[in-house]
Coordinates of C-alpha atoms in Angstrom, one line a residue:
M1 CA -43.0 79.0 40.4
N2 CA -42.2 78.9 44.1
K3 CA -42.7 75.3 44.7
I4 CA -42.6 72.2 42.6
D5 CA -44.7 69.3 43.8
I6 CA -44.2 66.2 41.5
S7 CA -46.8 64.4 43.7
A8 CA -49.5 66.4 42.0
V9 CA -48.7 64.7 38.7
K10 CA -47.9 61.3 40.1
E11 CA -51.0 59.5 38.7
K12 CA -50.1 60.8 35.2
C13 CA -46.3 60.3 35.4
T14 CA -45.1 57.8 32.8
G15 CA -41.6 57.4 34.3
C16 CA -39.8 58.7 31.3
G17 CA -37.2 60.8 33.2
G18 CA -37.6 63.9 31.0
C19 CA -37.5 66.0 34.2
I20 CA -34.1 64.7 35.0
A21 CA -32.7 65.6 31.7
I22 CA -34.2 69.1 31.8
C23 CA -33.3 69.9 35.5
P24 CA -30.4 72.5 35.6
T25 CA -29.3 71.6 39.1
D26 CA -29.4 67.7 39.0
A27 CA -32.1 67.8 41.8
I28 CA -34.2 65.0 40.5
T29 CA -33.6 61.2 40.6
M30 CA -35.6 58.2 39.8
K31 CA -36.7 55.8 42.5
F32 CA -38.7 52.5 42.3
N33 CA -41.9 52.4 44.2
E34 CA -43.1 49.2 45.9
E35 CA -44.8 48.1 42.7
G36 CA -41.6 48.2 40.8
F37 CA -42.2 51.3 38.7
E38 CA -39.7 54.4 38.5
Y39 CA -40.9 57.7 39.7
P40 CA -39.0 61.0 40.0
I41 CA -37.9 62.4 43.4
I42 CA -36.8 65.9 44.0
D43 CA -34.0 66.8 46.3
K44 CA -35.4 69.9 48.0
N45 CA -31.9 71.1 48.9
K46 CA -30.8 71.2 45.2
C47 CA -34.1 72.5 43.7
I48 CA -34.3 76.1 42.8
S49 CA -38.0 76.1 41.9
C50 CA -37.3 77.1 38.3
G51 CA -40.4 75.1 37.2
K52 CA -38.7 73.5 34.1
C53 CA -39.6 70.0 35.3
Y54 CA -43.3 70.9 35.3
T55 CA -43.5 73.2 32.2
N56 CA -41.7 70.5 30.1
C57 CA -43.6 67.6 31.4
H58 CA -45.5 65.9 28.5
A59 CA -47.9 64.2 31.1
V60 CA -49.4 67.7 32.0
N61 CA -48.7 69.7 28.9
E62 CA -49.8 69.1 25.3
L63 CA -47.8 68.9 22.1
N64 CA -48.8 69.7 18.7
K65 CA -50.1 66.5 17.0
P66 CA -48.9 65.7 13.6
N67 CA -51.2 64.6 10.9
T68 CA -51.1 61.1 9.5
N69 CA -50.0 61.3 5.9
S70 CA -50.1 57.7 4.7
A71 CA -50.0 54.0 5.9
Y72 CA -48.5 50.8 4.6
F73 CA -48.3 47.1 5.5
G74 CA -45.7 44.7 4.6
R75 CA -42.3 43.3 5.6
C76 CA -38.6 43.4 5.2
K77 CA -37.3 41.5 2.2
D78 CA -34.3 40.1 4.2
E79 CA -35.6 36.6 5.5
N80 CA -32.9 36.6 8.2
I81 CA -34.0 40.0 9.6
L82 CA -37.6 39.0 9.3
S83 CA -37.1 35.8 11.3
K84 CA -35.6 37.7 14.2
S85 CA -38.2 40.4 14.3
S86 CA -41.4 40.4 16.2
S87 CA -43.5 41.4 13.2
G88 CA -42.6 42.5 9.7
G89 CA -39.0 43.6 10.3
F90 CA -39.4 47.4 9.6
Y91 CA -37.3 48.9 12.3
Y92 CA -33.9 47.2 11.7
P93 CA -33.5 48.3 8.0
L94 CA -34.2 51.9 9.0
A95 CA -31.9 51.9 11.9
N96 CA -29.2 50.1 10.1
R97 CA -29.4 52.6 7.2
L98 CA -29.1 55.6 9.6
E99 CA -26.4 53.9 11.6
K100 CA -24.3 53.7 8.4
A101 CA -24.9 57.3 7.8
G102 CA -23.5 58.3 11.1
W103 CA -26.8 58.6 13.2
I104 CA -26.8 57.6 16.9
I105 CA -29.5 54.9 17.3
Y106 CA -31.4 54.6 20.7
G107 CA -33.6 51.6 21.5
A108 CA -34.8 49.4 24.2
V109 CA -32.4 46.6 25.0
L110 CA -33.0 43.6 27.3
L111 CA -30.1 43.3 29.7
K112 CA -29.3 39.7 30.9
E113 CA -27.5 40.7 34.0
H114 CA -30.7 41.8 35.9
W115 CA -33.3 41.0 33.2
T116 CA -34.3 44.6 33.0
V117 CA -34.8 46.8 29.8
K118 CA -33.0 50.0 29.4
H119 CA -32.8 52.4 26.4
L120 CA -29.2 52.2 25.0
S121 CA -27.5 53.5 21.9
N122 CA -25.8 51.5 19.2
K123 CA -22.5 52.8 20.7
Q124 CA -23.3 50.9 23.9
E125 CA -24.9 47.7 22.4
A126 CA -25.2 46.1 18.9
L127 CA -28.1 47.4 17.0
E128 CA -29.6 43.8 16.8
K129 CA -30.1 44.0 20.7
Q130 CA -32.7 46.7 19.9
M131 CA -34.8 44.3 17.8
G132 CA -37.8 42.5 19.1
S133 CA -40.6 43.3 21.5
K134 CA -40.0 43.7 25.2
Y135 CA -43.1 43.6 27.4
V136 CA -41.8 45.5 30.4
Q137 CA -41.2 49.2 31.1
S138 CA -37.9 50.4 29.8
S139 CA -35.7 52.9 31.7
T140 CA -35.0 55.9 29.6
Y141 CA -33.8 58.8 31.7
E142 CA -30.1 58.2 31.1
A143 CA -30.7 58.0 27.4
F144 CA -32.7 61.2 27.4
C145 CA -29.8 63.0 29.1
D146 CA -27.3 61.6 26.6
I147 CA -29.7 62.5 23.6
V148 CA -30.0 66.1 24.8
K149 CA -26.2 66.5 24.7
R150 CA -25.8 64.8 21.4
L151 CA -28.5 67.1 19.8
N152 CA -26.9 70.2 21.3
N153 CA -23.6 69.0 19.6
G154 CA -25.3 68.7 16.3
E155 CA -25.5 65.0 16.1
R156 CA -28.4 63.1 14.4
V157 CA -30.4 60.8 16.6
L158 CA -33.1 58.0 16.0
F159 CA -35.1 57.2 19.0
S160 CA -37.6 54.4 19.2
G161 CA -39.9 53.8 22.2
T162 CA -43.5 53.9 23.4
P163 CA -45.7 56.8 22.6
C164 CA -45.3 58.4 26.0
Q165 CA -41.5 58.1 25.8
V166 CA -41.4 59.8 22.4
A167 CA -43.6 62.6 23.7
G168 CA -41.4 63.0 26.8
L169 CA -38.3 63.3 24.8
K170 CA -39.9 65.7 22.3
S171 CA -41.2 67.8 25.4
I172 CA -37.7 68.5 26.4
V173 CA -35.9 69.0 23.2
G174 CA -38.6 70.8 21.2
K175 CA -38.5 70.9 17.4
N176 CA -35.2 69.5 16.2
D177 CA -34.5 68.4 12.6
N178 CA -31.7 66.1 13.9
L179 CA -34.2 63.9 15.8
L180 CA -36.2 61.2 14.2
C181 CA -38.6 59.3 16.3
V182 CA -40.4 55.9 15.9
D183 CA -43.1 54.7 18.3
F184 CA -45.5 51.8 18.3
I185 CA -49.1 50.9 19.2
C186 CA -48.6 50.2 22.9
H187 CA -50.9 47.9 25.1
G188 CA -49.2 49.3 28.3
V189 CA -46.0 48.8 30.3
P190 CA -45.7 46.1 33.0
S191 CA -43.6 46.5 36.2
P192 CA -39.9 45.6 35.8
K193 CA -40.1 44.2 39.4
V194 CA -42.8 41.7 38.4
L195 CA -40.5 40.6 35.5
S196 CA -37.6 40.1 37.8
D197 CA -39.8 38.0 40.2
K198 CA -41.0 36.0 37.2
V199 CA -37.4 35.2 36.2
Q200 CA -36.5 34.2 39.7
D201 CA -39.5 31.9 39.8
L202 CA -38.7 30.3 36.4
E203 CA -35.0 29.7 37.6
K204 CA -36.3 28.2 40.8
Q205 CA -38.6 25.8 39.0
E206 CA -35.8 24.7 36.5
N207 CA -33.0 24.9 39.1
S208 CA -30.9 26.6 36.5
K209 CA -30.0 30.2 35.5
L210 CA -31.9 31.8 32.6
N211 CA -29.9 32.3 29.6
D212 CA -32.2 33.7 27.0
L213 CA -35.6 35.3 27.3
R214 CA -37.9 36.3 24.3
F215 CA -41.3 37.9 24.6
R216 CA -42.1 37.3 21.1
T217 CA -41.0 34.3 18.8
K218 CA -42.2 33.2 15.5
L219 CA -41.9 29.5 16.4
G220 CA -45.2 28.0 15.8
Y221 CA -47.3 31.0 15.0
W222 CA -46.4 34.7 14.6
S223 CA -50.0 35.7 15.3
K224 CA -50.1 34.1 18.6
H225 CA -48.0 35.5 21.5
K226 CA -45.7 33.3 23.4
L227 CA -42.8 33.4 25.8
Y228 CA -39.6 31.7 24.9
T229 CA -37.1 30.8 27.6
E230 CA -33.6 29.1 27.5
F231 CA -31.7 28.0 30.5
E232 CA -28.0 27.2 31.1
N233 CA -28.6 23.5 31.6
G234 CA -29.9 23.4 28.0
K235 CA -33.7 23.3 28.6
I236 CA -35.8 25.4 26.3
A237 CA -39.4 26.1 26.9
I238 CA -42.1 27.8 24.7
D239 CA -45.3 28.8 26.6
D240 CA -48.5 30.0 25.1
C241 CA -49.5 33.5 26.3
M242 CA -52.7 32.4 27.9
C243 CA -51.1 29.5 29.7
E244 CA -48.3 31.6 31.2
D245 CA -48.8 33.9 34.2
Y246 CA -46.5 36.8 33.1
F247 CA -48.2 37.2 29.8
K248 CA -51.8 36.8 31.3
L249 CA -51.1 39.6 33.7
F250 CA -49.9 41.8 30.9
L251 CA -52.6 41.0 28.4
N252 CA -55.3 41.5 30.9
N253 CA -54.0 44.8 32.0
I254 CA -53.1 43.6 35.5
S255 CA -49.5 44.4 35.8
L256 CA -49.4 47.8 34.0
R257 CA -48.4 51.2 35.3
K258 CA -51.2 53.3 36.8
C259 CA -51.0 56.0 34.0
C260 CA -51.5 53.3 31.3
F261 CA -55.2 53.2 32.4
S262 CA -55.6 56.9 31.4
C263 CA -53.2 57.0 28.5
K264 CA -53.7 59.9 26.2
Y265 CA -51.5 58.4 23.5
S266 CA -53.6 55.2 23.1
D267 CA -55.6 56.8 20.3
K268 CA -54.3 59.0 17.4
Q269 CA -52.2 61.2 19.8
H270 CA -48.9 59.9 18.5
F271 CA -46.0 62.4 18.1
A272 CA -43.5 60.1 16.5
D273 CA -42.4 60.6 12.9
I274 CA -43.4 57.0 12.2
T275 CA -45.7 54.6 14.2
I276 CA -45.3 50.9 13.7
A277 CA -47.4 47.8 14.8
D278 CA -48.1 44.3 13.9
Y279 CA -50.5 44.2 10.9
W280 CA -53.3 42.3 12.5
G281 CA -55.6 43.5 9.7
I282 CA -54.4 40.5 7.7
L283 CA -56.2 38.3 10.2
R284 CA -59.4 40.3 9.7
N285 CA -59.2 41.1 6.0
N286 CA -57.5 38.3 4.3
P287 CA -56.6 35.6 6.8
K288 CA -55.8 33.1 4.0
N289 CA -52.8 35.2 3.1
N290 CA -51.3 35.0 6.6
D291 CA -48.3 32.9 6.3
E292 CA -47.3 33.5 9.9
K293 CA -43.9 35.1 8.9
G294 CA -45.1 38.4 10.3
L295 CA -46.3 41.7 8.9
S296 CA -45.9 45.3 9.9
L297 CA -48.3 48.2 9.8
I298 CA -46.4 51.4 9.1
I299 CA -48.1 54.7 9.7
I300 CA -46.3 57.8 8.4
N301 CA -47.0 60.8 10.7
T302 CA -44.7 63.5 9.4
D303 CA -42.7 64.6 6.2
K304 CA -39.6 63.7 8.0
G305 CA -40.9 60.2 8.7
N306 CA -42.0 59.9 5.1
N307 CA -38.4 60.9 3.8
A308 CA -37.0 58.1 6.1
F309 CA -39.5 55.5 4.8
Q310 CA -38.7 56.4 1.2
M311 CA -35.0 56.0 1.9
I312 CA -35.4 52.3 2.8
K313 CA -38.4 51.4 0.8
D314 CA -36.4 49.3 -1.6
E315 CA -35.6 47.0 1.4
L316 CA -39.3 46.5 2.0
D317 CA -42.2 44.6 0.4
V318 CA -45.0 46.9 1.2
T319 CA -48.6 47.7 0.0
S320 CA -50.1 51.2 0.4
L321 CA -53.1 51.2 2.9
D322 CA -55.7 53.9 3.2
S323 CA -55.1 55.6 6.5
D324 CA -58.7 55.1 7.5
N325 CA -58.2 51.3 7.2
A326 CA -55.1 51.6 9.4
S327 CA -57.1 53.5 12.2
Y328 CA -58.4 50.3 13.7
V329 CA -55.2 50.0 15.7
Y330 CA -56.0 53.2 17.6
K331 CA -58.1 52.6 20.7
T332 CA -58.5 54.3 24.0
H333 CA -57.9 52.4 27.2
D334 CA -61.1 53.5 28.8
N335 CA -62.2 49.9 29.0
Y336 CA -59.3 49.0 31.2
S337 CA -60.5 48.2 34.7
K338 CA -58.2 49.0 37.6
N339 CA -60.0 46.7 40.1
A340 CA -58.0 43.5 39.0
R341 CA -54.8 45.6 38.8
D342 CA -55.3 47.1 42.3
K343 CA -56.1 43.7 43.8
F344 CA -53.0 42.1 42.2
F345 CA -50.6 44.9 43.5
R346 CA -52.1 44.8 47.0
A347 CA -51.4 41.1 47.2
Y348 CA -48.0 41.5 45.3
T349 CA -46.6 44.2 47.7
T350 CA -47.6 42.1 50.8
Q351 CA -47.5 38.4 49.9
G352 CA -45.1 38.3 46.9
Y353 CA -45.5 37.2 43.2
K354 CA -46.7 33.7 43.4
A355 CA -49.4 34.5 45.9
A356 CA -50.6 37.5 44.0
I357 CA -51.1 35.5 40.8
N358 CA -53.6 33.5 42.6
Q359 CA -55.5 36.5 43.6
V360 CA -56.5 37.3 40.0
P361 CA -57.6 34.1 38.2
I362 CA -58.5 34.7 34.6
K363 CA -61.5 33.0 33.2
R364 CA -61.3 31.3 29.7
S365 CA -64.1 29.8 27.7
L366 CA -64.1 26.1 26.8
I367 CA -63.3 26.7 23.3
D368 CA -60.5 29.1 24.3
K369 CA -59.2 26.4 26.6
F370 CA -59.2 23.9 23.7
F371 CA -57.1 26.1 21.4
D372 CA -54.8 27.0 24.4
L373 CA -54.1 23.3 24.8
K374 CA -53.7 22.6 21.0
R375 CA -51.0 25.5 20.9
T376 CA -49.4 24.2 24.1
L377 CA -48.9 20.8 22.7
L378 CA -47.4 22.2 19.5
Y379 CA -45.1 24.5 21.5
R380 CA -44.0 21.6 23.7
K381 CA -43.1 19.6 20.6
I382 CA -41.0 22.4 19.2
A383 CA -39.3 23.1 22.4
K384 CA -38.4 19.4 22.9
K385 CA -36.6 19.4 19.6
L386 CA -34.8 22.6 20.3
T387 CA -33.7 21.4 23.7
L388 CA -32.1 18.3 22.1
L389 CA -30.3 20.3 19.6
N390 CA -29.2 22.8 22.2
N391 CA -28.0 19.9 24.5
R392 CA -25.9 18.6 21.6
K393 CA -24.4 22.0 21.0
I394 CA -23.5 22.4 24.8
K395 CA -21.9 18.9 24.8
H396 CA -19.9 19.7 21.7
T397 CA -18.8 22.9 23.2
H398 CA -17.5 21.3 26.4
K399 CA -15.8 18.5 24.4
N400 CA -13.8 21.1 22.4
S401 CA -13.0 23.3 25.4

């Protein structure tokens, strides 16, 4: 291949950075575009036109799809782990068991310094930091480079991420018995820059630095998304997803990366050994049994995945589920409209975050608004109690310091 033109696949690029890990001359770097998403840039002075970045790119090449073997729903038996998890707490028992067996565990970690999400190993951050949902695109290229080296050295690796991140990793490492992958049902990935601007807006409103941010908390309802924020001044807020602008942009597909609108992994094209999700089937099939503690849907895609699942099955309370009854989670993104997205980002890149939000008002029915208000009042009540407890804790800490 004489020339490599990454711009030819830009619309399909998921930003995984697999091309960086596979490049033999370190000719590729990642750069943020004006929307806040990372894209690869080639240094023509270093490029030798070997074509590896293109031939190993999952976005333009196909992998061999595994066949789903079985499915389950349930949760972790450990109540402490369950309470810290976004759904049923499946991931931590698996990661913890493999960590004790000497595996290197890579997962998405929210970094407080810049409020960005990056894939790190358990050697860099505690395993608990990988728990919980993070509704923003994670940077993976440094992790990919590290994983390639570890696998080449014969080390065993667990990687968890979006379906496209798993596909990107598998495209560059090929079949490897020492790699176990877990992905999840993905709605799409919002811009890291939009999250950064959201945090700045929150800190300006509260006149205090943000100390904690959680995209999913089980305070109130597990089945209803909400944003938890905690500030250095002790204030805690819990905002319902449809009354909070960052969540509204995400759930209405407005702040997503362009490739999410034509995602080829949104149906059954999952290449991970295990696919996990919230088990929303409980709301549809047996809502009376929903205790709001969280349930996971666990889909086993490979024999390797099944072996890993069987290894920790004693730590889970699970029920077998016909794979056909689990297939409701697979859905294409063909119904995603780019119009609102493009309108938002046009305003965002020229006028900023606050002005852009006003460009895309999201309509809600009267009944929806009623339940939005009902949840908001509940969350405010919970947040008020937590703020009082937090302030007492802060005062006690200052008194003893």
